[in-house]
Backbone as a ProteinNet text record, in pm:
[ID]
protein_1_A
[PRIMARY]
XXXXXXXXXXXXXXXXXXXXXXXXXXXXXXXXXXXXXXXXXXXXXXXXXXXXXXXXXXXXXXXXXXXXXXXXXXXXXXXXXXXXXXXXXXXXXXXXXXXXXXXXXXXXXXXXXXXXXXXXXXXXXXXXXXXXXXXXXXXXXXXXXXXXXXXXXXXXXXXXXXXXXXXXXXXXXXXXXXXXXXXXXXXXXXXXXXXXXXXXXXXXXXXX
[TERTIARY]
12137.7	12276.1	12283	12374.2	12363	12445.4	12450.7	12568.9	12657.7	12784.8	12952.7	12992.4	13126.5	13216.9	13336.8	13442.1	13541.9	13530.9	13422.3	13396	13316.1	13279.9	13240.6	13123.4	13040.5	12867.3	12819.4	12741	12660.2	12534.2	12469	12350	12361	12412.3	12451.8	12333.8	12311.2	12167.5	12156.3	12085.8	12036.3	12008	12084.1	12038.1	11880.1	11771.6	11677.9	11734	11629.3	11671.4	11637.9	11735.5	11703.2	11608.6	11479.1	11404.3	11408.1	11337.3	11366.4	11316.6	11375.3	11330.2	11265	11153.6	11042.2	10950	10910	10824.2	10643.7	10585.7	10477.8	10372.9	10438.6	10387.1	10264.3	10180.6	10071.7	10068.7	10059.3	10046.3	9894.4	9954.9	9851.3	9894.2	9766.1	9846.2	9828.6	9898.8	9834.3	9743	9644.6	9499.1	9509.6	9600.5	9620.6	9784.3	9770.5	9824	9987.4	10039.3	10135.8	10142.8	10055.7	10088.7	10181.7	10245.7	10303	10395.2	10452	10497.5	10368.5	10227.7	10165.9	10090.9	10118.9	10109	10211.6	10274.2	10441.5	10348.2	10328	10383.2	10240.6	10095.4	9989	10051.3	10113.8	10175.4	10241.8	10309	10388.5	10334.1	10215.3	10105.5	10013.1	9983	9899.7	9974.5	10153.8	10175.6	10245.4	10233.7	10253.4	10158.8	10051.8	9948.8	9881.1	9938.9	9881.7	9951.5	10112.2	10200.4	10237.8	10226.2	10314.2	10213.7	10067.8	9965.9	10052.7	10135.5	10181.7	10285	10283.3	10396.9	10258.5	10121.6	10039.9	10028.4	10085.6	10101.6	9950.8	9853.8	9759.7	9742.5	9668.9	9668.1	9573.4	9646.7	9508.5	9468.5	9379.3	9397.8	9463.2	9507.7	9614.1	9558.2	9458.7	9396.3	9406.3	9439	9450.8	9662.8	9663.5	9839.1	9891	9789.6	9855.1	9776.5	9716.7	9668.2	9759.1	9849.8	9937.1	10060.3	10117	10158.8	10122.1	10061.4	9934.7	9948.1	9875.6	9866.1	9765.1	9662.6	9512.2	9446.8	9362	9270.8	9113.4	9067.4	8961.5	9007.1	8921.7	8920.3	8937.7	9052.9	9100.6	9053.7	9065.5	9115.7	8967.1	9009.4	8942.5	8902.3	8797.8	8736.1	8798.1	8829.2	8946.3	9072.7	9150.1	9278.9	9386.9	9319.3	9421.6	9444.6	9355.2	9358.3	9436.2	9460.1	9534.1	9681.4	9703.9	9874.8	9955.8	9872.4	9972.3	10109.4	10200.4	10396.2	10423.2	10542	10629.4	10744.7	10807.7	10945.7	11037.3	11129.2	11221.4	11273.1	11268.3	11234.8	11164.7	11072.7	10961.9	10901.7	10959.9	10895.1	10932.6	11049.1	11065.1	10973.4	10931.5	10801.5	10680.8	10674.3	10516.3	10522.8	10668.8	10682.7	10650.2	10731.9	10694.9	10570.7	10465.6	10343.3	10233	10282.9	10223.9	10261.3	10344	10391	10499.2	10561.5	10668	10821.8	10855.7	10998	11100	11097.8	11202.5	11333.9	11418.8	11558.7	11557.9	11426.4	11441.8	11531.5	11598.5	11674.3	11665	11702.6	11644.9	11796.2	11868.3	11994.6	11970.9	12076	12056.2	12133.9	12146.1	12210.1	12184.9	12255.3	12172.5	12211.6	12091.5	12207.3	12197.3	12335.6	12407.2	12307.9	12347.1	12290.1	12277.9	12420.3	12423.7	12315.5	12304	12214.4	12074.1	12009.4	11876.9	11848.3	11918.6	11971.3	11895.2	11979.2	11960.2	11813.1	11787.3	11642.7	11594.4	11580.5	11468.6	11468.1	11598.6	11596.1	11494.6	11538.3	11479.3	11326.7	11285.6	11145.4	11124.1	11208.1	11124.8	11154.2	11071.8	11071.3	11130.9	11160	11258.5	11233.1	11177.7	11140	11275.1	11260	11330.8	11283.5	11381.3	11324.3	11392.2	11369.8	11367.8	11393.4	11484.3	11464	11495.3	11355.5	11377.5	11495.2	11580.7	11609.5	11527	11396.7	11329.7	11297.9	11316.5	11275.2	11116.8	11129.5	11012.5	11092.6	11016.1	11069	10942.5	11008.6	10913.2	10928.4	10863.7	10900.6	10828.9	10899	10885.3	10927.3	10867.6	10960.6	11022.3	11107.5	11166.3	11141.7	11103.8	11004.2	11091	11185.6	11288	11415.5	11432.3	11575.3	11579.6	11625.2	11640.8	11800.4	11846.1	11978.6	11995.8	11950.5	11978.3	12143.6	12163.3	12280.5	12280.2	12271.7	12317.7	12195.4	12237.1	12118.8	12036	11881.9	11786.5	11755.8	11661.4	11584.5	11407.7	11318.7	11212.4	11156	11061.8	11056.9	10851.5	10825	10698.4	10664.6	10610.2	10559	10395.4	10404.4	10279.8	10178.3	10301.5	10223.5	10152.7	10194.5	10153.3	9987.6	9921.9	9784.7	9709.3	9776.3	9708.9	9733.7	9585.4	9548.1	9612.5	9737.1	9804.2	9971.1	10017.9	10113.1	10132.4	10288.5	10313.4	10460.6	10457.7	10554.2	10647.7	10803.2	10895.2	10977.5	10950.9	10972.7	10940.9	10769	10758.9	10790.1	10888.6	10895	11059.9	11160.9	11284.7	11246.5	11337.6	11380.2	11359.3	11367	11389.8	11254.6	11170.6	11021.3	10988.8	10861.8	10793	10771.7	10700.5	10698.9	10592.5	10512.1	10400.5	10298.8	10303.2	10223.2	10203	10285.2	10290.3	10417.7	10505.8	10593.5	10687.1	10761.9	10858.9	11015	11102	11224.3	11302.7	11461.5	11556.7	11686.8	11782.8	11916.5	11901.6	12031.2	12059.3	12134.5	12180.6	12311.4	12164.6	12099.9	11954.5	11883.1	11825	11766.6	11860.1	11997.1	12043.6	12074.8	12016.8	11992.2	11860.7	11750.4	11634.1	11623.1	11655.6	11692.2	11692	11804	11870.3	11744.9	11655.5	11567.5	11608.8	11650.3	11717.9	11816	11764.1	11873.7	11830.8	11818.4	11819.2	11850.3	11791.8	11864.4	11835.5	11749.6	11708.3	11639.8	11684.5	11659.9	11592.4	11480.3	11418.4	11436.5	11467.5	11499.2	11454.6	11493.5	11494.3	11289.6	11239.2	11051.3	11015.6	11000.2	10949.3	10894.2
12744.7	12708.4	12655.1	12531.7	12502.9	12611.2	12583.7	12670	12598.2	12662.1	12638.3	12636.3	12612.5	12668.1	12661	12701.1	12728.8	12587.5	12631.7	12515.7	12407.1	12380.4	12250.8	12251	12188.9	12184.7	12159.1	12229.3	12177.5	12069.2	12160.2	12070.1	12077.4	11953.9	11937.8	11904.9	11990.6	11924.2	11807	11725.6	11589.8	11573.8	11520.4	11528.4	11425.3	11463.4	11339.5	11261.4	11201.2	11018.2	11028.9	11002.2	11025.3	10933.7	10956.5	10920.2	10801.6	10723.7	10550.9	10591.9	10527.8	10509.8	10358.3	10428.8	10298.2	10302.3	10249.1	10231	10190.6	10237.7	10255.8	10100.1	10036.2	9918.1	9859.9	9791.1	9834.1	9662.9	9619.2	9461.7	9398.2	9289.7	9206	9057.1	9026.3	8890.8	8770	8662.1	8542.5	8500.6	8436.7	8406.7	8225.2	8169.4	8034.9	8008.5	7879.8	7838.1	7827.3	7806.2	7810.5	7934.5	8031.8	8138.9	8262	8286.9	8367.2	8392.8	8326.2	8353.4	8473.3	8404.8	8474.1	8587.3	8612.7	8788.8	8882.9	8809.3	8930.2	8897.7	8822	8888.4	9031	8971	9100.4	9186.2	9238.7	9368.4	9419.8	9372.8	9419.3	9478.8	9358.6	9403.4	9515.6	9515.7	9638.3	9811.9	9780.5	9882	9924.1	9875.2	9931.5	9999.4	9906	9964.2	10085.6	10089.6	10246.8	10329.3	10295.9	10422.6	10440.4	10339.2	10359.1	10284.9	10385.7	10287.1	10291.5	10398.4	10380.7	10245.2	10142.4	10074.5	9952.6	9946.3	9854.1	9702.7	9726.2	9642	9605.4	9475.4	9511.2	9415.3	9431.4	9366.1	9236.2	9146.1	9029.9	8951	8888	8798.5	8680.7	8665.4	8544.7	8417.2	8398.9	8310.8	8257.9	8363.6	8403.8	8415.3	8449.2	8443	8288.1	8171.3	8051.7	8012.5	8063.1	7976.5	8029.2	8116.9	8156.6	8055.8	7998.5	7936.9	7762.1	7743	7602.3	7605.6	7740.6	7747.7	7666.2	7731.4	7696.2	7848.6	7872.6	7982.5	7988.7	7834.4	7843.3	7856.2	7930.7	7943.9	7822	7766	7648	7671	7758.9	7763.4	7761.3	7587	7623.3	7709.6	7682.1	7783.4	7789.9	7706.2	7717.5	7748.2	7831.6	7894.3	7705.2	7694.5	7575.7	7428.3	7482.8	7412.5	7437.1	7550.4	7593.7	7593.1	7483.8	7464.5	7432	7487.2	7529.8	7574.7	7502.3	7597.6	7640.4	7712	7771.9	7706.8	7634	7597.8	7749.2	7784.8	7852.3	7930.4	7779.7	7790.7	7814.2	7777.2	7811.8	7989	8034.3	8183.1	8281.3	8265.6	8367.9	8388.5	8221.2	8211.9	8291.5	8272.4	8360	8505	8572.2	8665.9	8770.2	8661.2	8684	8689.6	8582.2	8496.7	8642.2	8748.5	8835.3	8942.1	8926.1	9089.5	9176.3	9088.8	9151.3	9076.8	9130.8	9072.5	9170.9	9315.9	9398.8	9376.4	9301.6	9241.9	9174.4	9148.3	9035.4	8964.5	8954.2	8861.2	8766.5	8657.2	8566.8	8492.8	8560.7	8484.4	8388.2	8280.9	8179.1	8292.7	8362.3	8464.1	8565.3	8621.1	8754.2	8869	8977.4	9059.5	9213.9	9253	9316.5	9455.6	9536.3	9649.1	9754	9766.8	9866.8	9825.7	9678.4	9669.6	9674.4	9657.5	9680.5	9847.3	9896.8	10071.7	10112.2	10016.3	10106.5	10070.7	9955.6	9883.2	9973.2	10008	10069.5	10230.7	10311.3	10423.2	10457.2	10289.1	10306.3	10265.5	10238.8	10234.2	10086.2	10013	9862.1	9740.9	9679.5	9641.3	9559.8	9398.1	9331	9192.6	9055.5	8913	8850	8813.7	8706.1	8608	8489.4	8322.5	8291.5	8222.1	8167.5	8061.9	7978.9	7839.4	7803.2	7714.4	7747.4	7602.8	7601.4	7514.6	7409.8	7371.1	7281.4	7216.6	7277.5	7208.4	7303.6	7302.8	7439.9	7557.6	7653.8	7797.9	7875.1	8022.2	8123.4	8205.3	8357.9	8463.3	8531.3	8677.6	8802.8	8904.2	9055.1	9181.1	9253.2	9235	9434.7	9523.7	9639	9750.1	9886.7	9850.2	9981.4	10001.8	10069	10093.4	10185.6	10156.8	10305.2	10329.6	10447.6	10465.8	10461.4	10369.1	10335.6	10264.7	10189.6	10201.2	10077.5	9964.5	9920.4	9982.6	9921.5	9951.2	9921.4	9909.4	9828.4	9810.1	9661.1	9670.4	9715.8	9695.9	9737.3	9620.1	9525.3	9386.8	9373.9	9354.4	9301.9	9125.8	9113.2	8969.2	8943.4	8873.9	8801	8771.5	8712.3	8625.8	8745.3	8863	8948.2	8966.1	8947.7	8997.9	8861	8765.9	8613	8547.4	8455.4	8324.5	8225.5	8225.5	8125.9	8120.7	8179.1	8161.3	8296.4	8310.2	8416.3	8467.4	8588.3	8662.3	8680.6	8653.6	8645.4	8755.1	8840.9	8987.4	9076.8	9028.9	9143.2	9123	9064.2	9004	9059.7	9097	9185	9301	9334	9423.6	9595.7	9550.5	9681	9741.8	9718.9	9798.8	9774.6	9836.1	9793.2	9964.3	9958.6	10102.4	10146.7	10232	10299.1	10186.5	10148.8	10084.7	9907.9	9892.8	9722.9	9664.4	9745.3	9603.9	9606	9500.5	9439.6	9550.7	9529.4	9599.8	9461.7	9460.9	9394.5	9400.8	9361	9436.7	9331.9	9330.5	9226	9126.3	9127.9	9048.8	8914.4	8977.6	8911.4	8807.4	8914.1	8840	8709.6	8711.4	8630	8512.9	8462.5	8389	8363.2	8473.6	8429.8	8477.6	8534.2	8548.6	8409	8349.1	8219.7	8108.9	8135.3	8003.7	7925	7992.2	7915.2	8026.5	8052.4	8091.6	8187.4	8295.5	8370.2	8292.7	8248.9	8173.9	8208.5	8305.7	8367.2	8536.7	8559.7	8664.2	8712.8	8806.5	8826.6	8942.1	9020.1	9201.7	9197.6	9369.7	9433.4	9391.4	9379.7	9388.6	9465.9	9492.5	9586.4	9554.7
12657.9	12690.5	12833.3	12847.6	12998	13075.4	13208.6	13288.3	13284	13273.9	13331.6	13373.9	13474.4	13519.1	13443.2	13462.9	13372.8	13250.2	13220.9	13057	13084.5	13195.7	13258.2	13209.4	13147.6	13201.3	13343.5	13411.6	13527.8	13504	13463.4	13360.9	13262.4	13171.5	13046.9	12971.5	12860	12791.7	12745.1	12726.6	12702	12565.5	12454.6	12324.9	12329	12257.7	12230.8	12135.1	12244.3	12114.8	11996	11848.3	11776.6	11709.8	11618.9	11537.6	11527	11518.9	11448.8	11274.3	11188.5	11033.8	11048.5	11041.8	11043.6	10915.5	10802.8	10713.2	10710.4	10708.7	10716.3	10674.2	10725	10714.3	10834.6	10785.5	10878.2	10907.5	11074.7	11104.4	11016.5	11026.3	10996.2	11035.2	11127.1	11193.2	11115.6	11127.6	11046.7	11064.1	10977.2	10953.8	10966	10980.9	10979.9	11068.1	11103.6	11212.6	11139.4	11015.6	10942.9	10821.5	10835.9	10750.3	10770.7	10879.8	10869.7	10792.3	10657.3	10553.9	10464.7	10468.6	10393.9	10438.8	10562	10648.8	10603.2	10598.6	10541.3	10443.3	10322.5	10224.8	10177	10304.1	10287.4	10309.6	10435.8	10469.3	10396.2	10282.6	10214.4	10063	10057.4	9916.8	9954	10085.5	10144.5	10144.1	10154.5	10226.6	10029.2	9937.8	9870.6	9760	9780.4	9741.1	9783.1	9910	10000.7	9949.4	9938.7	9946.7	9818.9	9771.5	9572.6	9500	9459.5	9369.3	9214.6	9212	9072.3	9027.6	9148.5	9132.7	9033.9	9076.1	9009.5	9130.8	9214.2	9326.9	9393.4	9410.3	9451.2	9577.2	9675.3	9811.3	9810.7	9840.1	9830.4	9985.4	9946.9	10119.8	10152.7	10275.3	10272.8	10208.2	10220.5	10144.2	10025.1	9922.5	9794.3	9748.7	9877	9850.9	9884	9968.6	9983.7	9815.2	9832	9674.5	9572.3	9532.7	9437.8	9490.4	9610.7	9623.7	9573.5	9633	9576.6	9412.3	9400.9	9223.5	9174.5	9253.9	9250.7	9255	9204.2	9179.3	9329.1	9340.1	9409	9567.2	9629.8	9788.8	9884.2	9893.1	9953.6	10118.4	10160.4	10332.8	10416.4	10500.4	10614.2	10707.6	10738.6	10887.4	10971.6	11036.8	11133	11140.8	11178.5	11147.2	11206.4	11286.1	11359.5	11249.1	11147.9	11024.2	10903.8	10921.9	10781.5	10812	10778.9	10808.7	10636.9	10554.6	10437.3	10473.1	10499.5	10522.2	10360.8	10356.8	10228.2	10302.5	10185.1	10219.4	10200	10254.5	10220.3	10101.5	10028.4	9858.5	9772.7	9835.9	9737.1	9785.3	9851.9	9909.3	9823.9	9701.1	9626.3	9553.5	9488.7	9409.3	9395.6	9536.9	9551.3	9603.3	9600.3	9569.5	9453.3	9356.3	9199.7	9149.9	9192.9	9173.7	9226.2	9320.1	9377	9285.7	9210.2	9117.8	9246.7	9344.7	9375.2	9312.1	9203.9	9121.2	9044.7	9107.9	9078.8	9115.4	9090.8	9140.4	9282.2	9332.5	9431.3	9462.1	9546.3	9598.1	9723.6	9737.2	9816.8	9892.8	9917	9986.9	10102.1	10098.9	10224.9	10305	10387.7	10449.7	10515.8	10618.9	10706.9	10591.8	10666.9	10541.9	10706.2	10677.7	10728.6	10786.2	10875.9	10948.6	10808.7	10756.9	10619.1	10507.8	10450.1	10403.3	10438.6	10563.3	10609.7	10629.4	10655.9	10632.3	10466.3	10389.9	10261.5	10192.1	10264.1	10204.6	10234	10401.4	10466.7	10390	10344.7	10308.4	10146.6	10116.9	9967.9	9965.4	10066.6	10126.1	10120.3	10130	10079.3	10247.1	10280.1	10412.2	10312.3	10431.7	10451.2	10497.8	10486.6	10523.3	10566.3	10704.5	10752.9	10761	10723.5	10726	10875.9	10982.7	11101.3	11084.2	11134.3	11161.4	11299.3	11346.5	11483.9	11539.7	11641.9	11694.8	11736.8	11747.1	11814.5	11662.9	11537.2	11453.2	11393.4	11243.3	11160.6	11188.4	11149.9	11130.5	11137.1	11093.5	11142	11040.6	10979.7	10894.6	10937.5	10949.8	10982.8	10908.1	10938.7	10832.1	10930.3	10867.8	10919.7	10894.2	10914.2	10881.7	10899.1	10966.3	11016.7	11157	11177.3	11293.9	11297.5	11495.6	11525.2	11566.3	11617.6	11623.8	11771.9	11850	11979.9	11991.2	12120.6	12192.1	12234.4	12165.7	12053.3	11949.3	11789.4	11703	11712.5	11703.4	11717	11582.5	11562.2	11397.1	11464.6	11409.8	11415.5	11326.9	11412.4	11405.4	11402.3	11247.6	11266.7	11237	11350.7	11376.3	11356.2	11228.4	11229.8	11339.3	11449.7	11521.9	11668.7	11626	11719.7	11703.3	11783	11796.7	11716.7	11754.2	11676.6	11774.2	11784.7	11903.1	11845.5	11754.8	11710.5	11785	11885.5	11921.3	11993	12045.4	12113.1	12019.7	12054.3	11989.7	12050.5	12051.8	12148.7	12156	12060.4	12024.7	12123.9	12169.6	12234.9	12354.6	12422.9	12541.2	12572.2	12482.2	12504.4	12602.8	12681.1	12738.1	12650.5	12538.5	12466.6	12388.9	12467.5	12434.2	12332.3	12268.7	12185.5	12076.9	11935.1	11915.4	11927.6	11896.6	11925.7	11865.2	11732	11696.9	11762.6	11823	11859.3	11840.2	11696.6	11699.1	11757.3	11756.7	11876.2	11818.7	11916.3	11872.2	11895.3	11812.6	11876.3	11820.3	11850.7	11802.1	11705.7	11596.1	11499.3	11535.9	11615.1	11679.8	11759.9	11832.6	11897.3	11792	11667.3	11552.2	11513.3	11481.5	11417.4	11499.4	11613.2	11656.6	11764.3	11661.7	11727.1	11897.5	11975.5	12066.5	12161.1	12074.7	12147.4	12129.5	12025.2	11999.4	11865.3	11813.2	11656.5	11562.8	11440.6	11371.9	11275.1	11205.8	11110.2	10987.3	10897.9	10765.9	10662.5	10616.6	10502.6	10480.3	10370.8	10355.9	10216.5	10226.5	10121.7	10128	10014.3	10007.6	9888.7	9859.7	9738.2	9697.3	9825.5	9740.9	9702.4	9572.2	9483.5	9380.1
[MASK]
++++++++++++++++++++++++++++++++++++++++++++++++++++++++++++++++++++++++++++++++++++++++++++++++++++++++++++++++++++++++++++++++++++++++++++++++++++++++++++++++++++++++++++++++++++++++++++++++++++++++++++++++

């Protein structure tokens, strides 16, 4: 109990910060100079195969996930990462969602989706793909992995491009620290405009 005076606290105890709900999703950086569509979608084939083998979900290499895109079977990808500039249009990213055996009510909105909805994803265990479009022109994709109950909210932001000689991560460069494992933090209000580099424009949920 702290001390009082007539009711006062002197030293008022300090609640801890509460918990972040973060999902057990493990980085994996892009393997090519335009794949970070197909890093999300390993992290996501990896982290369910770890945590839910009963779902039948199995992990492949990005390699193998631009080729379900392609819709070619043989080992397409150059040696050089600065070579593999396979993109996913926007559109076509639900595809190779499906094409991966992730298609349990998927949804693919042109749209942010709200603090409450990234809440209930994250509760129901299923991370979360943002589509980027940057202002200079191309785009970017990333997951959300979780949030914490900071002051503002934070999301809990994994970037491909973290720990890859293919670019820099602008994530980890906020004010608002990083989590134990590497990834970046940032409010939603931040995300939905990129932190002032472009725009939030898509959304992939419900991966299961």
């Amino acid at each position: 109990m702290p001390l009082t005076i007539d009711g006062t606290a002197l030293n008022p105890e300090v609640a801890e910060a509460p918990e972040p709900h973060i999902l057990d999703v493990r980085h994996r950086p892009q393997e090519g100079k335009l794949w970070c569509w197909a890093a999300c979608v390993q992290m996501v084939l990896e982290y369910y195969e770890r945590t839910k083998p009963e779902s039948g979900i199995k992990n492949i290499s990005q390699c193998d996930i631009v080729g379900k895109m392609e819709g070619h079977s043989a080992n397409p990808c150059a040696d050089d990462p600065q070579m593999r500039v396979d993109s996913c249009g926007l559109d076509q990213m639900k595809q190779v969602w499906v094409a991966c055996n992730i298609q349990e009510d998927l949804r693919d909105p042109p749209a942010v989706l709200t603090m409450v909805g990234i809440k209930q994803q994250i509760k129901d265990g299923k991370p979360i793909e943002v589509g980027i479009t940057w202002g200079s022109g191309g785009g970017h994709a990333m997951l959300i992995k979780g949030w914490a109950a900071t002051n503002p909210e934070t999301l809990v932001i994994d970037d491909p491009l973290r720990e890859s000689s293919l670019g820099d991560d602008p994530f980890l460069e906020t004010p608002l620290g990083v989590e134990a494992d590497g990834s970046g933090r940032t409010t939603h209000a931040d995300l939905k405009d990129a932190l002032g580099r472009g725009q939030w424009t898509r959304t992939w949920f419900n991966l299961a």
